[in-house]
Coordinates of C-alpha atoms and ligand atoms in Angstrom, one line a residue:
X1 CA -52.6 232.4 42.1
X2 CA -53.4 233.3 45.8
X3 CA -49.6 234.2 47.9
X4 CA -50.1 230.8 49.6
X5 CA -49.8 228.3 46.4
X6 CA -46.8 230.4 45.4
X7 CA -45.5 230.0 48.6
X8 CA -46.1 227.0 48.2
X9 CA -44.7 225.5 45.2
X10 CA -41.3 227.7 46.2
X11 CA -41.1 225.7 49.3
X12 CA -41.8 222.4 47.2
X13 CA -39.2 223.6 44.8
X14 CA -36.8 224.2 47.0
X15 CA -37.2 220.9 48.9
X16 CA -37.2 218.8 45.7
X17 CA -33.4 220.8 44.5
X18 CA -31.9 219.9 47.6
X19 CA -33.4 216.3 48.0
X20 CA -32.5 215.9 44.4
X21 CA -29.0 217.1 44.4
X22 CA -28.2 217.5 47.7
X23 CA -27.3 220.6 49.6
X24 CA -26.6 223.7 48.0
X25 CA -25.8 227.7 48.9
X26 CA -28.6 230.0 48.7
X27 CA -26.7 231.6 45.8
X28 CA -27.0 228.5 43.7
X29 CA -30.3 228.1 44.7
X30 CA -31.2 231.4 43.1
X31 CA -29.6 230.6 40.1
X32 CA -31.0 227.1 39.9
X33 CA -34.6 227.7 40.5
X34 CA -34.5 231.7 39.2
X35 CA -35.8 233.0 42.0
X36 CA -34.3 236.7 43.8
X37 CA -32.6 236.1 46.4
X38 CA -34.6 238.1 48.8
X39 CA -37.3 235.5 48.3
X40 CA -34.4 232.4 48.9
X41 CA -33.8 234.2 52.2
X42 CA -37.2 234.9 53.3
X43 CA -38.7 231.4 51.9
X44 CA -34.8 229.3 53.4
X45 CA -35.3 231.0 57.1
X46 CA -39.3 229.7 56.8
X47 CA -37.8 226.1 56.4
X48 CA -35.6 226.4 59.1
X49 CA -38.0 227.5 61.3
X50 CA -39.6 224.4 60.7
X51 CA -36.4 222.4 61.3
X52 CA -36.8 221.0 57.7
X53 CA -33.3 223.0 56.8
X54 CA -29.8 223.0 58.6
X55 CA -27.2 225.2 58.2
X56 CA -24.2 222.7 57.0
X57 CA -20.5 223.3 56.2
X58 CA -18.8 226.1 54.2
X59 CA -18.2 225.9 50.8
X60 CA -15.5 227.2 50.1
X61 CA -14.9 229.8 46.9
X62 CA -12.2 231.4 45.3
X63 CA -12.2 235.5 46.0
X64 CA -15.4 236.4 48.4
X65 CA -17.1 235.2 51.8
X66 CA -17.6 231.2 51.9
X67 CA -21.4 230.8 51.2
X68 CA -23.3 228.6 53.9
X69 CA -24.6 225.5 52.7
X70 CA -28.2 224.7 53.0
X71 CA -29.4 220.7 53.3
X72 CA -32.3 218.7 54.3
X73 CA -33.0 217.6 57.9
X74 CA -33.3 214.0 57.7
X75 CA -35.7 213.7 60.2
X76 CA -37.7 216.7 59.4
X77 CA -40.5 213.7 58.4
X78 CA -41.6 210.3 58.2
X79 CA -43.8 208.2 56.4
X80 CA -45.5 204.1 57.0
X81 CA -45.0 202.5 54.0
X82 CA -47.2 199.2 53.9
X83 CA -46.6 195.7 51.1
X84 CA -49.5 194.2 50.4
X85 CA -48.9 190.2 49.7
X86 CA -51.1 187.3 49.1
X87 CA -50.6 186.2 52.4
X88 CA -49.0 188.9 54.6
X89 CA -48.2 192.8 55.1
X90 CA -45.4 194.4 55.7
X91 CA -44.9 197.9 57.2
X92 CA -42.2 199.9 57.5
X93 CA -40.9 203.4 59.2
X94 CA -38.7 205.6 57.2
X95 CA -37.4 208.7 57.4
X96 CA -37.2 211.5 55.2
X97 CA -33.8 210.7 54.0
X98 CA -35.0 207.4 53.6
X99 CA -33.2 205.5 56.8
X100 CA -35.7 202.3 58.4
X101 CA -36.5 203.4 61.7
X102 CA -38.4 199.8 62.2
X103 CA -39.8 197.0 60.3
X104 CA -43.0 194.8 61.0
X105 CA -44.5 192.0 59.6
X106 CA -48.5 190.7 60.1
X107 CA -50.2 187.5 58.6
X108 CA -53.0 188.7 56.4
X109 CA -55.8 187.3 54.1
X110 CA -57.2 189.6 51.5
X111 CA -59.6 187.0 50.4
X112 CA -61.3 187.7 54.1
X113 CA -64.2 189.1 53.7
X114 CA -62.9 191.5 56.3
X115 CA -59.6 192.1 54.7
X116 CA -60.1 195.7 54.5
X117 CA -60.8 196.2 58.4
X118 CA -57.5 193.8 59.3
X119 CA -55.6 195.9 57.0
X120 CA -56.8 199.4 58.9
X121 CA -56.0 197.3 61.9
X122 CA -52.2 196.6 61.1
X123 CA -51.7 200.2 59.9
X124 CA -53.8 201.6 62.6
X125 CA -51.6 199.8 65.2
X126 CA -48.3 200.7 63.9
X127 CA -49.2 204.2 63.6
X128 CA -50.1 204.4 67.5
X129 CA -46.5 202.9 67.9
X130 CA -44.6 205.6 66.1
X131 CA -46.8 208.8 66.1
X132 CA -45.4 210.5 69.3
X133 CA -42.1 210.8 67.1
X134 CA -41.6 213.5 64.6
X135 CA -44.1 214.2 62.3
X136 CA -45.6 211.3 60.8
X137 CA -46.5 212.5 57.1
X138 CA -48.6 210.0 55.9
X139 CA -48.9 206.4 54.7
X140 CA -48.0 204.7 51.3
X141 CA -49.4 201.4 50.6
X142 CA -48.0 199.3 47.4
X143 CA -50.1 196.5 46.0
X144 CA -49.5 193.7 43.4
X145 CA -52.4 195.4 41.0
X146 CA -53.6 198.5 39.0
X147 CA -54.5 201.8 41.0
X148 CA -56.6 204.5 39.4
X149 CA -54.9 207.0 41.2
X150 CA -52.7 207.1 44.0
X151 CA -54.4 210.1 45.6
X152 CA -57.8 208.1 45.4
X153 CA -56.4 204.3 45.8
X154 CA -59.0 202.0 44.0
X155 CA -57.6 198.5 43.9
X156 CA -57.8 196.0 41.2
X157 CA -55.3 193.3 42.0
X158 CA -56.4 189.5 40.8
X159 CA -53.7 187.9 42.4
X160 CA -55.8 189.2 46.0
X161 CA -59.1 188.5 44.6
X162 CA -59.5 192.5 44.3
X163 CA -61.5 194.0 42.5
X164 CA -62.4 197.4 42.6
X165 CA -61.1 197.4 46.6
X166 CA -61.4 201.5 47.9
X167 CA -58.1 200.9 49.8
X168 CA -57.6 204.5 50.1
X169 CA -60.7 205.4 51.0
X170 CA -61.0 203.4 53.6
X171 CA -57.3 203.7 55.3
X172 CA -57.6 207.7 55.0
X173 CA -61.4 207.8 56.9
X174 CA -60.1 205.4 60.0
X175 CA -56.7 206.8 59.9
X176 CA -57.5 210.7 59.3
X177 CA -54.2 210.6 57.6
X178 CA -53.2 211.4 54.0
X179 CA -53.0 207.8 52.2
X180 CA -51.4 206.5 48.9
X181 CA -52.1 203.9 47.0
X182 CA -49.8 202.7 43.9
X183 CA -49.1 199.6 42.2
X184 CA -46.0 198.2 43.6
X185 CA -43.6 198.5 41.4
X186 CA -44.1 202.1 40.4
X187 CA -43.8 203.0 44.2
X188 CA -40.4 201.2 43.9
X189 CA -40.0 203.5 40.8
X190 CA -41.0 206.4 43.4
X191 CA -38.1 205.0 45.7
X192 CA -35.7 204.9 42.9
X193 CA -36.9 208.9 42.0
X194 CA -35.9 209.7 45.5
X195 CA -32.8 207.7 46.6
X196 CA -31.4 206.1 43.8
X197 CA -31.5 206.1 39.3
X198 CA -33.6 208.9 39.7
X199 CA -31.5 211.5 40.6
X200 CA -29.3 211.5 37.6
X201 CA -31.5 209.5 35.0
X202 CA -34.6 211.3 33.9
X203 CA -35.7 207.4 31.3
X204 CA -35.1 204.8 33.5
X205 CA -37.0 201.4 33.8
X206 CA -37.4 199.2 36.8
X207 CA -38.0 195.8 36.2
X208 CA -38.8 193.2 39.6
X209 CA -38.7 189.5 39.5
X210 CA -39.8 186.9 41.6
X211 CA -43.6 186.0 42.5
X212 CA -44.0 188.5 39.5
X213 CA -42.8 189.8 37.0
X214 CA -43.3 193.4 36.8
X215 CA -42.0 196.6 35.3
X216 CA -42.3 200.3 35.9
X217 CA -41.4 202.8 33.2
X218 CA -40.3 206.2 34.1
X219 CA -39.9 209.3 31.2
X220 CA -39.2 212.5 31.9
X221 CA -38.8 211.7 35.7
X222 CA -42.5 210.7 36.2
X223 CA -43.8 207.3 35.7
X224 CA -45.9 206.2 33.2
X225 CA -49.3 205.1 35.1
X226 CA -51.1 204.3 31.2
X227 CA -55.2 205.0 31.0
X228 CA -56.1 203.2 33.8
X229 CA -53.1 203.3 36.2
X230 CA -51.9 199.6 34.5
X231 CA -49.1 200.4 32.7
X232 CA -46.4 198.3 33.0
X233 CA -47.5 194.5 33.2
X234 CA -44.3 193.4 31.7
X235 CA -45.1 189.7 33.3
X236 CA -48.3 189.6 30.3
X237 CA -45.8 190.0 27.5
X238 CA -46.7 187.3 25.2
X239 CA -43.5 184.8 25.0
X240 CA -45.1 181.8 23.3
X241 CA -48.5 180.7 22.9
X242 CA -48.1 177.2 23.4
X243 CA -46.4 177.9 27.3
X244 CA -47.9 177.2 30.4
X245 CA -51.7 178.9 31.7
X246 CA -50.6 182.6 33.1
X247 CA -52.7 183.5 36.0
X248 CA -54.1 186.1 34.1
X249 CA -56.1 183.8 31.9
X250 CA -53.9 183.6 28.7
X251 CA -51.2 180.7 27.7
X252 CA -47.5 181.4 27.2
X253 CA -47.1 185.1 29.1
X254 CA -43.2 186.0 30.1
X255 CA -44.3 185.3 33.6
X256 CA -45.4 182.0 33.1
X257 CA -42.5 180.9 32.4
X258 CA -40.5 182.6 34.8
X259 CA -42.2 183.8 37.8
X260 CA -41.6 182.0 40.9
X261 CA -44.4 179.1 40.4
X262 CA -43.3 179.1 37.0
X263 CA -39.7 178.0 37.4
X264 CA -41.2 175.8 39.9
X265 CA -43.8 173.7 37.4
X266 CA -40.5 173.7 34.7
X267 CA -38.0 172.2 37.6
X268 CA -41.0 169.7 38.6
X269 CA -41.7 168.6 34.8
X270 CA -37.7 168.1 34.9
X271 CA -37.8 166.0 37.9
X272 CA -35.5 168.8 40.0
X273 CA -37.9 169.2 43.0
X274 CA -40.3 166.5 44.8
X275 CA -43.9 166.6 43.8
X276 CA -45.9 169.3 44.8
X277 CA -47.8 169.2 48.2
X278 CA -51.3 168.0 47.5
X279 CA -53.0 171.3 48.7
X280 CA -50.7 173.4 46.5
X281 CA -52.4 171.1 43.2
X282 CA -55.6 173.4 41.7
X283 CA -56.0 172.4 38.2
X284 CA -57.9 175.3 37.2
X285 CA -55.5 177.9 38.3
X286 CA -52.4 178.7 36.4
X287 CA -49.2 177.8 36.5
X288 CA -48.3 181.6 37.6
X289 CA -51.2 181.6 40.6
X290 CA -51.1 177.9 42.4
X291 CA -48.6 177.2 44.7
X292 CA -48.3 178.8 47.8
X293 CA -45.0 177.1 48.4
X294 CA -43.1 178.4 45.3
X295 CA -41.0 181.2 46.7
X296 CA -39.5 177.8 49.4
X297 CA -39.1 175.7 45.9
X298 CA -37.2 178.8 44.1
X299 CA -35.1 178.8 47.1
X300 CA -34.1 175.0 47.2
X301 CA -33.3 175.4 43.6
X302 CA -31.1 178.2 44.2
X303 CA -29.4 176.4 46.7
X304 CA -29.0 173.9 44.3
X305 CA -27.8 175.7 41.4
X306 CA -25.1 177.0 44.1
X307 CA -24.2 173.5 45.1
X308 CA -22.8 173.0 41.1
X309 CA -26.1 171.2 40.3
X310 CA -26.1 171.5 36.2
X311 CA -29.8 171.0 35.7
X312 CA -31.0 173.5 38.4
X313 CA -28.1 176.0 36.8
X314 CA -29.9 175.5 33.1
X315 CA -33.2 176.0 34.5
X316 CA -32.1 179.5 35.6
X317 CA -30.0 179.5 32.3
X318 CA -33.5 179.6 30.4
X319 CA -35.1 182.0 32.7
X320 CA -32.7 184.3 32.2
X321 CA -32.5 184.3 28.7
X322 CA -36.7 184.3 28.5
X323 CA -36.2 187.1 30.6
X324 CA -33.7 189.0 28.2
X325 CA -35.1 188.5 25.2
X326 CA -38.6 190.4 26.3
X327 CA -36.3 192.6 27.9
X328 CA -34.5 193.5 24.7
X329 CA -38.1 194.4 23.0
X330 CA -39.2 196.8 25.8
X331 CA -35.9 198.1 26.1
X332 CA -36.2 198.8 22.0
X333 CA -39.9 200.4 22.5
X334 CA -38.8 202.9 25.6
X335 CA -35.5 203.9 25.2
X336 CA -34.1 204.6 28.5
X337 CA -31.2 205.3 30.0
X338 CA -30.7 202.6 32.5
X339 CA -32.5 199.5 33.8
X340 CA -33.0 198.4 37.3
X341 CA -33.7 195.0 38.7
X342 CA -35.1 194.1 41.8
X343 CA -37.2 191.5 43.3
X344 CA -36.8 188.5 45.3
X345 CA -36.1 186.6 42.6
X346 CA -32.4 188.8 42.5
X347 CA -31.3 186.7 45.2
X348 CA -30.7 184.1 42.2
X349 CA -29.2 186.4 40.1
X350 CA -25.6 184.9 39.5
X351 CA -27.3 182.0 37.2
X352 CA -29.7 183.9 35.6
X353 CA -27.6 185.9 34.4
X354 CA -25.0 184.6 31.9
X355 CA -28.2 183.7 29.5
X356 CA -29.8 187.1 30.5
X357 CA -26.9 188.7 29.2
X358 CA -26.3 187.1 25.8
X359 CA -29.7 187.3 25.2
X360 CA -30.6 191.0 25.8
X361 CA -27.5 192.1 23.9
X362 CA -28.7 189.8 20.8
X363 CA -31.8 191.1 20.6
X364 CA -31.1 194.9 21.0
X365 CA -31.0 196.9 18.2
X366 CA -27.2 198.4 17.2
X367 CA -26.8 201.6 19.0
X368 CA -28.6 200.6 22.6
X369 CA -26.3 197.3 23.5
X370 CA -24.0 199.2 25.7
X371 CA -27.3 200.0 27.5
X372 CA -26.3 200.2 31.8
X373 CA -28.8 197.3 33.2
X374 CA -28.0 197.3 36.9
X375 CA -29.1 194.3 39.7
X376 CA -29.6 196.1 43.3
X377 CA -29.4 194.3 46.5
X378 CA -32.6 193.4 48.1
X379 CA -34.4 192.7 51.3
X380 CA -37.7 191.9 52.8
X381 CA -38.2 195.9 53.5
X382 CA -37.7 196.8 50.1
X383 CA -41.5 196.9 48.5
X384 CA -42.4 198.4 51.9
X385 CA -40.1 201.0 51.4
X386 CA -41.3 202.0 48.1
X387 CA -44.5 202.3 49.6
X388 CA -43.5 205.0 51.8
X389 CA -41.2 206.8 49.2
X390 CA -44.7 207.8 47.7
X391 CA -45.5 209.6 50.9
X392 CA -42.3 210.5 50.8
X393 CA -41.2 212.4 47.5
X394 CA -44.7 214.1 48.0
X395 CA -42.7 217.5 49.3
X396 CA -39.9 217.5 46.6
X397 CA -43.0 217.0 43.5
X398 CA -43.5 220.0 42.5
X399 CA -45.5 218.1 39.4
X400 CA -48.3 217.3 42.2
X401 CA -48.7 213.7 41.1
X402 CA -50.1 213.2 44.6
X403 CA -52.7 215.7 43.7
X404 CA -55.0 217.0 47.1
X405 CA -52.8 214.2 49.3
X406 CA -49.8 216.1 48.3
X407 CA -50.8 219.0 49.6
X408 CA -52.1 217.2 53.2
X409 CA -48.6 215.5 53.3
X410 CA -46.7 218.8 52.8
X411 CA -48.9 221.2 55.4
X412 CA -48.0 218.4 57.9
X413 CA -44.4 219.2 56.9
X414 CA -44.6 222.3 57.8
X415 CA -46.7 221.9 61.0
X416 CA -49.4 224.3 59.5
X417 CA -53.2 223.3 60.1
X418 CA -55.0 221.7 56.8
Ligands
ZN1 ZN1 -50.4 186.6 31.8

């Protein structure tokens, strides 16, 4: 191995102990990652050169000298990280430690036959905004589909009309930036690897509702991307075969019945919302793909339910315990530690979640019931956020998921020349 790739992968190692547990003495860094301590010195002064290390507090120890603590400089980096919707994009700058430094929001149509261009456009636009600032690592892009791999960032996503979309490609030549491309929810995983579960669960699944359903399963501390980087469509999980139409051409799939436009054809057959808007009406499509309007209708529903209105309260009653049951059976194939949930469709959480409940404890098998399934908070940001945590995690990876990328994200780290 040539001095450079070990130096390397110390540095990464190094980077990924303290962003993983948080700041530590050289000492215990020695111990943790066996390394002498000569090299800790030599490779801890390198990093602080490159203001990606401070000096913080002294620990203090019983007998001998206090040892120094080492910890990550928030602001050492930063990375764009773009959401991909049906009908808009969302960008966002975040730093290293994962603080928003701003948000912005563009109208976009990736049906356009120019969809790619608008999208290099957006990105392209925001990067002149922020790129005088410290170092701009790269750019993360989550979409609603299957990637082959995030370091190349082929798109197929059928709820954009994408098929075989070079994403990556394309942002990386007009942008002479590294780029990553993941399906959405495993770059929320990413987020959750960095920041949050991740850093004291190594089998953790993250599971999103709202427009989608969708899941991400991480073992061993890596997510599980499957043969063709489309692991994880929890929202195709047969529920009943005589249900609705799911977009994805089948009847009866889990998010048919309680994805956004989902909930929203049950509360119309039940005569809880007005007719739909004559535009929104395309017999052909499924109930899971038609109506533009659904995330509005999920909302007046909500407000609903919160107003004491029984039906609307049931109708989430049933989602929730749809939602559990297939819940239960993933939880009973994977094993992991903890579950996450997160999605827009959180912000109706409260009356989902009684049936939820009882349902996902039925169903478990004795011996996982006590399972931790957690709801986090969520905003508009959020997917956009995970997007960047891919760009993000790339230094502290020493498994080098992010492949070639990884290695253009961390030499812009450290201000050396690709
Ligand atoms: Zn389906």
């Amino acid at each position: 191995m040539a001095g450079s790739d070990r130096g390397d992968l110390t540095r990464t190692a190094i980077l990924a102990l303290l962003g993983t547990v948080g700041p530590l003495s050289r000492t215990e860094i020695a111990r943790e990652l066996d390394l002498s301590p000569a090299s800790v010195t030599q490779v801890t002064r390198e990093l602080m050169g490159h203001g990606m290390l401070e000096e913080l507090d002294l620990k203090p120890s019983r007998g001998g000298r206090p040892a120094q603590r080492l910890g990550l400089v928030g602001s050492a980096g930063r990375a764009l990280g773009v959401k991909v919707t049906a009908d808009h994009l969302v960008i966002v700058d975040v730093r290293l430690d994962g603080e928003v430094l701003g948000s912005w929001e563009r109208p976009f149509d990736p049906s356009s036959p120019h969809a790619l261009d608008d999208l290099v456009r957006a990105v392209a636009d925001v990067v002149a905004q922020v790129e005088a600032a410290p170092p701009l690592l790269g750019v993360g892009v989550g979409v609603p589909g299957s990637v082959d791999d995030q370091a190349v960032g082929t798109v197929n996503a059928p709820t954009l009309g994408w098929q075989a979309m070079p994403v990556g490609e394309r942002l990386r030549r007009s942008l002479s930036l590294p780029v990553l491309v993941e399906n959405d929810v495993n770059a929320l995983a990413a987020a959750e690897r960095l920041y949050g579960r991740g850093r004291t669960h190594r089998d953790f699944l993250v599971l999103t509702i709202g427009r989608g359903v969708g899941a991400a399963i991480v073992m061993d501390g890596r997510v599980y991307r499957g043969a063709r980087g489309g692991a994880g469509e929890f929202g195709h999980v047969p529920v009943d075969p005589s249900g609705p139409m799911c977009g994805c051409g089948t009847a009866g799939c889990l998010e048919a019945f309680v994805g956004s436009a989902g909930l929203v054809t049950a509360a119309r057959s039940k005569g809880l919302l007005g007719e739909a808007p004559a535009s929104a009406e395309d017999p052909h499509s499924g109930a899971a793909t038609g109506d533009p309007g659904a995330r509005a209708a999920v909302d007046e529903l909500g407000r609903a339910a919160a107003a004491g209105d029984r039906a609307a309260q049931d109708l989430f009653d049933e989602a929730g315990r749809i939602l559990g049951r297939s819940t239960a059976g993933l939880i009973n194939v994977v094993d992991p530690e903890v579950v996450v949930i997160l999605g827009e469709g959180v912000a109706n959480w409260p009356f989902w979640q009684v049936g939820f409940d009882r349902a996902v404890r039925a169903q478990l098998m004795p011996g996982r019931r006590d399972i931790s399934i957690e709801v986090e908070s969520w905003d508009e940001t959020s997917w956009a956020q995970g997007a960047a945590a891919l760009v993000l995690a790339t230094p502290f990876d020493a498994a080098g998921a992010a492949g070639e990328q990884g290695r253009l994200v961390r030499a812009r780290l450290i201000g050396a020349t690709p």
